[in-house]
């Protein structure tokens, strides 16, 4: 009976070993359906695609727009009554406006006429203070010599303005923003020089005479000082 038990036990043990071996052989095989714990990266979506030859050009904003049309040159100003179109005087006035856009030749002429009258009267009176602000150093020295000589001779000069019949710009020059404008005046004056006794020794105290003068005024354009100075004088024809 002991032998029978031993044989049965051995048989069951053999069957158990066989079953375990079969199970392990089946469970240990791969079927191809296993899933990885990590999801693979789809490189076809993340890697940059090959560019064509022109794709490496970076286009700036507005590159497709047409180039701007250059602004037309400003038309010449109308200087009628002041200068003939295309003349040297007209070109000189244009240069003045470019250096100082507020420059107005018509206003300049009005100021020049006022300065002409003021200077003539101040010279006749020997008013050095008024002349000092209106004349350049060189012209001021010439006027001072004439006044001093008249005083040494104990003479007086009487000047009465009747009218300024004409004031026209005859030349304009601009260099380094310094403008020189020459004006020809035609005026009607009563002028007489008297000696110490009051006798007229030159001119007439009653006769109106026509006096032509050519004066040149100068000023630095664009400066804060709006005043023009007389820098040259000559008798007009």
PDB file of C-alpha atoms in Angstrom:
ATOM      1  CA  UNK A   1       0.000   0.000   0.000  1.00  0.00           C
ATOM      2  CA  UNK A   2       2.879   2.273   0.662  1.00  0.00           C
ATOM      3  CA  UNK A   3       4.280   1.562  -2.820  1.00  0.00           C
ATOM      4  CA  UNK A   4       0.896   2.404  -4.414  1.00  0.00           C
ATOM      5  CA  UNK A   5       0.759   5.717  -2.630  1.00  0.00           C
ATOM      6  CA  UNK A   6       4.220   6.574  -3.721  1.00  0.00           C
ATOM      7  CA  UNK A   7       3.491   5.788  -7.335  1.00  0.00           C
ATOM      8  CA  UNK A   8       0.296   7.893  -7.340  1.00  0.00           C
ATOM      9  CA  UNK A   9       2.080  10.782  -5.756  1.00  0.00           C
ATOM     10  CA  UNK A  10       4.801  10.673  -8.311  1.00  0.00           C
ATOM     11  CA  UNK A  11       2.292  10.611 -11.159  1.00  0.00           C
ATOM     12  CA  UNK A  12       0.425  13.680  -9.829  1.00  0.00           C
ATOM     13  CA  UNK A  13       3.678  15.521  -9.303  1.00  0.00           C
ATOM     14  CA  UNK A  14       4.714  14.773 -12.864  1.00  0.00           C
ATOM     15  CA  UNK A  15       1.376  16.037 -14.181  1.00  0.00           C
ATOM     16  CA  UNK A  16       1.723  19.244 -12.160  1.00  0.00           C
ATOM     17  CA  UNK A  17       5.198  19.885 -13.503  1.00  0.00           C
ATOM     18  CA  UNK A  18       3.959  19.294 -17.051  1.00  0.00           C
ATOM     19  CA  UNK A  19       1.026  21.713 -16.674  1.00  0.00           C
ATOM     20  CA  UNK A  20       3.245  24.442 -15.172  1.00  0.00           C
ATOM     21  CA  UNK A  21       5.754  24.036 -17.963  1.00  0.00           C
ATOM     22  CA  UNK A  22       3.043  24.415 -20.624  1.00  0.00           C
ATOM     23  CA  UNK A  23       1.581  27.487 -19.011  1.00  0.00           C
ATOM     24  CA  UNK A  24       4.976  29.178 -18.858  1.00  0.00           C
ATOM     25  CA  UNK A  25       5.724  28.349 -22.448  1.00  0.00           C
ATOM     26  CA  UNK A  26       2.448  29.947 -23.554  1.00  0.00           C
ATOM     27  CA  UNK A  27       2.581  33.064 -21.303  1.00  0.00           C
ATOM     28  CA  UNK A  28       6.222  33.767 -22.159  1.00  0.00           C
ATOM     29  CA  UNK A  29       5.596  34.246 -25.924  1.00  0.00           C
ATOM     30  CA  UNK A  30       5.081  37.677 -27.630  1.00  0.00           C
ATOM     31  CA  UNK A  31       2.112  38.051 -29.923  1.00  0.00           C
ATOM     32  CA  UNK A  32       2.965  41.511 -31.396  1.00  0.00           C
ATOM     33  CA  UNK A  33       0.012  43.202 -29.686  1.00  0.00           C
ATOM     34  CA  UNK A  34       2.005  44.395 -26.668  1.00  0.00           C
ATOM     35  CA  UNK A  35       1.887  48.201 -26.044  1.00  0.00           C
ATOM     36  CA  UNK A  36       4.916  50.268 -25.066  1.00  0.00           C
ATOM     37  CA  UNK A  37       4.550  52.478 -21.968  1.00  0.00           C
ATOM     38  CA  UNK A  38       5.802  55.429 -24.028  1.00  0.00           C
ATOM     39  CA  UNK A  39       4.100  56.871 -27.098  1.00  0.00           C
ATOM     40  CA  UNK A  40       6.586  57.198 -29.965  1.00  0.00           C
ATOM     41  CA  UNK A  41       7.128  60.667 -31.469  1.00  0.00           C
ATOM     42  CA  UNK A  42       5.880  61.185 -34.987  1.00  0.00           C
ATOM     43  CA  UNK A  43       8.993  62.832 -36.463  1.00  0.00           C
ATOM     44  CA  UNK A  44       7.292  63.374 -39.762  1.00  0.00           C
ATOM     45  CA  UNK A  45       5.247  66.113 -38.030  1.00  0.00           C
ATOM     46  CA  UNK A  46       7.953  67.777 -35.939  1.00  0.00           C
ATOM     47  CA  UNK A  47      10.929  67.851 -38.277  1.00  0.00           C
ATOM     48  CA  UNK A  48      10.964  70.837 -40.659  1.00  0.00           C
ATOM     49  CA  UNK A  49      10.030  70.082 -44.200  1.00  0.00           C
ATOM     50  CA  UNK A  50      12.543  70.682 -46.919  1.00  0.00           C
ATOM     51  CA  UNK A  51      12.296  74.297 -48.267  1.00  0.00           C
ATOM     52  CA  UNK A  52      12.452  75.324 -51.824  1.00  0.00           C
ATOM     53  CA  UNK A  53      15.379  77.455 -52.986  1.00  0.00           C
ATOM     54  CA  UNK A  54      13.551  80.743 -52.454  1.00  0.00           C
ATOM     55  CA  UNK A  55      12.012  79.914 -49.072  1.00  0.00           C
ATOM     56  CA  UNK A  56      15.036  81.169 -47.114  1.00  0.00           C
ATOM     57  CA  UNK A  57      14.282  84.793 -48.070  1.00  0.00           C
ATOM     58  CA  UNK A  58      12.622  86.787 -45.283  1.00  0.00           C
ATOM     59  CA  UNK A  59      10.254  89.340 -46.766  1.00  0.00           C
ATOM     60  CA  UNK A  60       9.939  92.614 -44.900  1.00  0.00           C
ATOM     61  CA  UNK A  61       6.578  94.248 -44.230  1.00  0.00           C
ATOM     62  CA  UNK A  62       5.542  96.345 -47.176  1.00  0.00           C
ATOM     63  CA  UNK A  63       8.000  94.668 -49.531  1.00  0.00           C
ATOM     64  CA  UNK A  64       5.245  94.071 -52.036  1.00  0.00           C
ATOM     65  CA  UNK A  65       4.329  97.745 -52.144  1.00  0.00           C
ATOM     66  CA  UNK A  66       5.347  99.940 -55.032  1.00  0.00           C
ATOM     67  CA  UNK A  67       8.276 102.321 -54.358  1.00  0.00           C
ATOM     68  CA  UNK A  68       7.176 105.796 -53.235  1.00  0.00           C
ATOM     69  CA  UNK A  69       6.801 108.378 -55.943  1.00  0.00           C
ATOM     70  CA  UNK A  70       9.280 111.237 -55.466  1.00  0.00           C
ATOM     71  CA  UNK A  71       7.665 114.539 -54.558  1.00  0.00           C
ATOM     72  CA  UNK A  72       7.566 116.989 -57.454  1.00  0.00           C
ATOM     73  CA  UNK A  73       9.914 119.955 -57.278  1.00  0.00           C
ATOM     74  CA  UNK A  74       8.155 123.064 -55.952  1.00  0.00           C
ATOM     75  CA  UNK A  75       7.025 125.430 -58.640  1.00  0.00           C
ATOM     76  CA  UNK A  76       8.849 128.763 -58.830  1.00  0.00           C
ATOM     77  CA  UNK A  77       7.117 131.437 -56.788  1.00  0.00           C
ATOM     78  CA  UNK A  78       5.295 134.250 -58.445  1.00  0.00           C
ATOM     79  CA  UNK A  79       7.454 137.333 -57.933  1.00  0.00           C
ATOM     80  CA  UNK A  80       5.442 139.545 -60.270  1.00  0.00           C
ATOM     81  CA  UNK A  81       6.097 143.177 -59.456  1.00  0.00           C
ATOM     82  CA  UNK A  82       9.308 142.156 -57.655  1.00  0.00           C
ATOM     83  CA  UNK A  83      11.421 140.169 -60.134  1.00  0.00           C
ATOM     84  CA  UNK A  84      11.133 138.695 -63.607  1.00  0.00           C
ATOM     85  CA  UNK A  85      10.655 134.889 -63.647  1.00  0.00           C
ATOM     86  CA  UNK A  86      13.958 133.073 -64.157  1.00  0.00           C
ATOM     87  CA  UNK A  87      16.035 136.207 -63.554  1.00  0.00           C
ATOM     88  CA  UNK A  88      19.060 136.429 -61.256  1.00  0.00           C
ATOM     89  CA  UNK A  89      16.987 138.434 -58.798  1.00  0.00           C
ATOM     90  CA  UNK A  90      14.253 135.764 -58.770  1.00  0.00           C
ATOM     91  CA  UNK A  91      16.801 133.016 -58.120  1.00  0.00           C
ATOM     92  CA  UNK A  92      18.319 135.087 -55.337  1.00  0.00           C
ATOM     93  CA  UNK A  93      14.932 135.561 -53.708  1.00  0.00           C
ATOM     94  CA  UNK A  94      14.330 131.804 -53.919  1.00  0.00           C
ATOM     95  CA  UNK A  95      17.628 131.272 -52.084  1.00  0.00           C
ATOM     96  CA  UNK A  96      16.467 133.679 -49.368  1.00  0.00           C
ATOM     97  CA  UNK A  97      13.208 131.766 -48.922  1.00  0.00           C
ATOM     98  CA  UNK A  98      15.057 128.449 -48.732  1.00  0.00           C
ATOM     99  CA  UNK A  99      17.277 129.810 -45.946  1.00  0.00           C
ATOM    100  CA  UNK A 100      14.373 131.537 -44.189  1.00  0.00           C
ATOM    101  CA  UNK A 101      10.890 130.362 -45.259  1.00  0.00           C
ATOM    102  CA  UNK A 102       9.210 133.384 -43.652  1.00  0.00           C
ATOM    103  CA  UNK A 103      11.151 135.814 -45.856  1.00  0.00           C
ATOM    104  CA  UNK A 104       8.792 138.065 -47.831  1.00  0.00           C
ATOM    105  CA  UNK A 105      10.392 140.318 -50.476  1.00  0.00           C
ATOM    106  CA  UNK A 106       7.412 142.650 -50.528  1.00  0.00           C
ATOM    107  CA  UNK A 107       7.616 143.175 -46.779  1.00  0.00           C
ATOM    108  CA  UNK A 108      11.378 143.622 -47.167  1.00  0.00           C
ATOM    109  CA  UNK A 109      10.862 146.409 -49.710  1.00  0.00           C
ATOM    110  CA  UNK A 110       8.453 148.213 -47.407  1.00  0.00           C
ATOM    111  CA  UNK A 111      10.991 147.961 -44.602  1.00  0.00           C
ATOM    112  CA  UNK A 112      13.767 149.147 -46.907  1.00  0.00           C
ATOM    113  CA  UNK A 113      11.792 152.275 -47.815  1.00  0.00           C
ATOM    114  CA  UNK A 114      11.209 153.026 -44.135  1.00  0.00           C
ATOM    115  CA  UNK A 115      14.908 152.474 -43.386  1.00  0.00           C
ATOM    116  CA  UNK A 116      15.924 154.724 -46.307  1.00  0.00           C
ATOM    117  CA  UNK A 117      13.837 157.609 -45.019  1.00  0.00           C
ATOM    118  CA  UNK A 118      14.891 157.087 -41.383  1.00  0.00           C
ATOM    119  CA  UNK A 119      18.591 156.982 -42.288  1.00  0.00           C
ATOM    120  CA  UNK A 120      18.405 160.086 -44.480  1.00  0.00           C
ATOM    121  CA  UNK A 121      16.649 162.080 -41.745  1.00  0.00           C
ATOM    122  CA  UNK A 122      18.978 160.789 -38.978  1.00  0.00           C
ATOM    123  CA  UNK A 123      22.012 161.723 -41.095  1.00  0.00           C
ATOM    124  CA  UNK A 124      20.678 165.224 -41.661  1.00  0.00           C
ATOM    125  CA  UNK A 125      20.108 165.688 -37.925  1.00  0.00           C
ATOM    126  CA  UNK A 126      23.393 164.095 -36.931  1.00  0.00           C
ATOM    127  CA  UNK A 127      21.481 161.467 -34.920  1.00  0.00           C
ATOM    128  CA  UNK A 128      24.309 159.024 -34.327  1.00  0.00           C
ATOM    129  CA  UNK A 129      22.284 156.802 -31.982  1.00  0.00           C
ATOM    130  CA  UNK A 130      19.667 156.030 -34.610  1.00  0.00           C
ATOM    131  CA  UNK A 131      22.283 155.480 -37.302  1.00  0.00           C
ATOM    132  CA  UNK A 132      24.283 153.071 -35.135  1.00  0.00           C
ATOM    133  CA  UNK A 133      21.513 150.470 -35.221  1.00  0.00           C
ATOM    134  CA  UNK A 134      20.880 150.782 -38.959  1.00  0.00           C
ATOM    135  CA  UNK A 135      24.372 150.887 -40.470  1.00  0.00           C
ATOM    136  CA  UNK A 136      27.223 148.424 -40.752  1.00  0.00           C
ATOM    137  CA  UNK A 137      30.533 149.386 -39.174  1.00  0.00           C
ATOM    138  CA  UNK A 138      32.071 150.562 -42.465  1.00  0.00           C
ATOM    139  CA  UNK A 139      29.071 152.611 -43.570  1.00  0.00           C
ATOM    140  CA  UNK A 140      28.659 153.979 -40.062  1.00  0.00           C
ATOM    141  CA  UNK A 141      32.244 155.232 -40.077  1.00  0.00           C
ATOM    142  CA  UNK A 142      31.684 156.978 -43.427  1.00  0.00           C
ATOM    143  CA  UNK A 143      28.521 158.666 -42.156  1.00  0.00           C
ATOM    144  CA  UNK A 144      30.321 159.664 -38.942  1.00  0.00           C
ATOM    145  CA  UNK A 145      33.092 161.372 -40.920  1.00  0.00           C
ATOM    146  CA  UNK A 146      30.569 163.357 -42.973  1.00  0.00           C
ATOM    147  CA  UNK A 147      28.646 164.441 -39.871  1.00  0.00           C
ATOM    148  CA  UNK A 148      31.833 165.413 -38.022  1.00  0.00           C
ATOM    149  CA  UNK A 149      33.038 167.490 -40.999  1.00  0.00           C
ATOM    150  CA  UNK A 150      29.701 169.287 -41.198  1.00  0.00           C
ATOM    151  CA  UNK A 151      29.870 170.061 -37.486  1.00  0.00           C
ATOM    152  CA  UNK A 152      33.428 171.396 -37.812  1.00  0.00           C
ATOM    153  CA  UNK A 153      32.214 173.744 -40.540  1.00  0.00           C
ATOM    154  CA  UNK A 154      29.285 174.755 -38.342  1.00  0.00           C
ATOM    155  CA  UNK A 155      26.861 173.710 -41.044  1.00  0.00           C
ATOM    156  CA  UNK A 156      23.412 172.176 -40.777  1.00  0.00           C
ATOM    157  CA  UNK A 157      21.625 169.915 -43.238  1.00  0.00           C
ATOM    158  CA  UNK A 158      17.871 170.135 -43.785  1.00  0.00           C
ATOM    159  CA  UNK A 159      16.127 167.211 -45.530  1.00  0.00           C
ATOM    160  CA  UNK A 160      12.407 166.935 -46.183  1.00  0.00           C
ATOM    161  CA  UNK A 161      10.916 163.846 -47.806  1.00  0.00           C
ATOM    162  CA  UNK A 162       8.267 164.510 -50.393  1.00  0.00           C
ATOM    163  CA  UNK A 163       7.869 160.980 -51.723  1.00  0.00           C
ATOM    164  CA  UNK A 164       9.617 157.745 -52.577  1.00  0.00           C
ATOM    165  CA  UNK A 165       8.503 157.097 -56.120  1.00  0.00           C
ATOM    166  CA  UNK A 166      10.280 153.806 -56.666  1.00  0.00           C
ATOM    167  CA  UNK A 167      12.037 151.096 -54.708  1.00  0.00           C
ATOM    168  CA  UNK A 168      13.080 148.035 -56.678  1.00  0.00           C
ATOM    169  CA  UNK A 169      15.346 145.089 -55.952  1.00  0.00           C
ATOM    170  CA  UNK A 170      18.150 145.030 -58.498  1.00  0.00           C
ATOM    171  CA  UNK A 171      20.438 142.341 -57.035  1.00  0.00           C
ATOM    172  CA  UNK A 172      20.315 139.523 -54.480  1.00  0.00           C
ATOM    173  CA  UNK A 173      23.213 137.451 -53.194  1.00  0.00           C
ATOM    174  CA  UNK A 174      23.198 134.748 -50.500  1.00  0.00           C
ATOM    175  CA  UNK A 175      26.448 133.311 -49.100  1.00  0.00           C
ATOM    176  CA  UNK A 176      26.628 131.195 -45.964  1.00  0.00           C
ATOM    177  CA  UNK A 177      23.100 132.315 -45.051  1.00  0.00           C
ATOM    178  CA  UNK A 178      24.103 135.980 -45.258  1.00  0.00           C
ATOM    179  CA  UNK A 179      21.855 137.783 -47.718  1.00  0.00           C
ATOM    180  CA  UNK A 180      22.759 141.039 -49.443  1.00  0.00           C
ATOM    181  CA  UNK A 181      19.905 142.733 -51.248  1.00  0.00           C
ATOM    182  CA  UNK A 182      20.520 145.825 -53.355  1.00  0.00           C
ATOM    183  CA  UNK A 183      17.660 148.285 -53.797  1.00  0.00           C
ATOM    184  CA  UNK A 184      17.447 151.193 -56.184  1.00  0.00           C
ATOM    185  CA  UNK A 185      15.495 154.117 -54.752  1.00  0.00           C
ATOM    186  CA  UNK A 186      14.061 157.065 -56.620  1.00  0.00           C
ATOM    187  CA  UNK A 187      12.855 159.736 -54.216  1.00  0.00           C
ATOM    188  CA  UNK A 188      11.760 163.361 -54.254  1.00  0.00           C
ATOM    189  CA  UNK A 189      13.453 165.491 -51.616  1.00  0.00           C
ATOM    190  CA  UNK A 190      13.908 169.047 -50.505  1.00  0.00           C
ATOM    191  CA  UNK A 191      17.440 169.348 -49.197  1.00  0.00           C
ATOM    192  CA  UNK A 192      19.553 172.334 -48.234  1.00  0.00           C
ATOM    193  CA  UNK A 193      22.805 172.932 -46.352  1.00  0.00           C
ATOM    194  CA  UNK A 194      23.084 176.104 -44.278  1.00  0.00           C
ATOM    195  CA  UNK A 195      26.135 177.766 -42.766  1.00  0.00           C
ATOM    196  CA  UNK A 196      26.462 179.177 -39.249  1.00  0.00           C
ATOM    197  CA  UNK A 197      24.588 182.334 -40.329  1.00  0.00           C
ATOM    198  CA  UNK A 198      21.695 180.304 -41.703  1.00  0.00           C
ATOM    199  CA  UNK A 199      22.471 180.979 -45.325  1.00  0.00           C
ATOM    200  CA  UNK A 200      21.891 178.178 -47.832  1.00  0.00           C
ATOM    201  CA  UNK A 201      25.285 177.158 -49.209  1.00  0.00           C
ATOM    202  CA  UNK A 202      24.186 173.965 -50.999  1.00  0.00           C
ATOM    203  CA  UNK A 203      20.866 172.757 -52.396  1.00  0.00           C
ATOM    204  CA  UNK A 204      17.571 174.602 -52.057  1.00  0.00           C
ATOM    205  CA  UNK A 205      15.118 175.065 -49.244  1.00  0.00           C
ATOM    206  CA  UNK A 206      12.212 175.292 -51.717  1.00  0.00           C
ATOM    207  CA  UNK A 207      12.992 173.146 -54.737  1.00  0.00           C
ATOM    208  CA  UNK A 208      11.987 169.495 -54.925  1.00  0.00           C
ATOM    209  CA  UNK A 209      14.716 167.416 -56.498  1.00  0.00           C
ATOM    210  CA  UNK A 210      14.685 163.824 -57.728  1.00  0.00           C
ATOM    211  CA  UNK A 211      17.367 161.786 -56.014  1.00  0.00           C
ATOM    212  CA  UNK A 212      18.400 158.281 -57.188  1.00  0.00           C
ATOM    213  CA  UNK A 213      20.267 156.072 -54.710  1.00  0.00           C
ATOM    214  CA  UNK A 214      21.430 152.454 -54.750  1.00  0.00           C
ATOM    215  CA  UNK A 215      21.695 150.937 -51.296  1.00  0.00           C
ATOM    216  CA  UNK A 216      22.613 147.420 -50.240  1.00  0.00           C
ATOM    217  CA  UNK A 217      21.176 145.851 -47.094  1.00  0.00           C
ATOM    218  CA  UNK A 218      22.488 142.702 -45.388  1.00  0.00           C
ATOM    219  CA  UNK A 219      21.282 140.258 -42.774  1.00  0.00           C
ATOM    220  CA  UNK A 220      21.979 136.694 -41.598  1.00  0.00           C
ATOM    221  CA  UNK A 221      18.902 134.721 -42.625  1.00  0.00           C
ATOM    222  CA  UNK A 222      17.375 132.536 -39.925  1.00  0.00           C
ATOM    223  CA  UNK A 223      18.874 134.595 -37.094  1.00  0.00           C
ATOM    224  CA  UNK A 224      16.801 135.964 -34.234  1.00  0.00           C
ATOM    225  CA  UNK A 225      17.690 139.534 -35.152  1.00  0.00           C
ATOM    226  CA  UNK A 226      15.120 140.677 -37.744  1.00  0.00           C
ATOM    227  CA  UNK A 227      16.920 143.935 -38.560  1.00  0.00           C
ATOM    228  CA  UNK A 228      18.701 144.573 -41.836  1.00  0.00           C
ATOM    229  CA  UNK A 229      21.764 146.835 -41.925  1.00  0.00           C
ATOM    230  CA  UNK A 230      22.894 149.186 -44.655  1.00  0.00           C
ATOM    231  CA  UNK A 231      26.267 147.879 -45.868  1.00  0.00           C
ATOM    232  CA  UNK A 232      26.883 149.901 -49.037  1.00  0.00           C
ATOM    233  CA  UNK A 233      25.658 153.075 -50.743  1.00  0.00           C
ATOM    234  CA  UNK A 234      26.202 154.667 -54.117  1.00  0.00           C
ATOM    235  CA  UNK A 235      24.564 157.398 -56.112  1.00  0.00           C
ATOM    236  CA  UNK A 236      22.133 155.996 -58.651  1.00  0.00           C
ATOM    237  CA  UNK A 237      21.924 157.021 -62.286  1.00  0.00           C
TER     238      UNK A 237
END
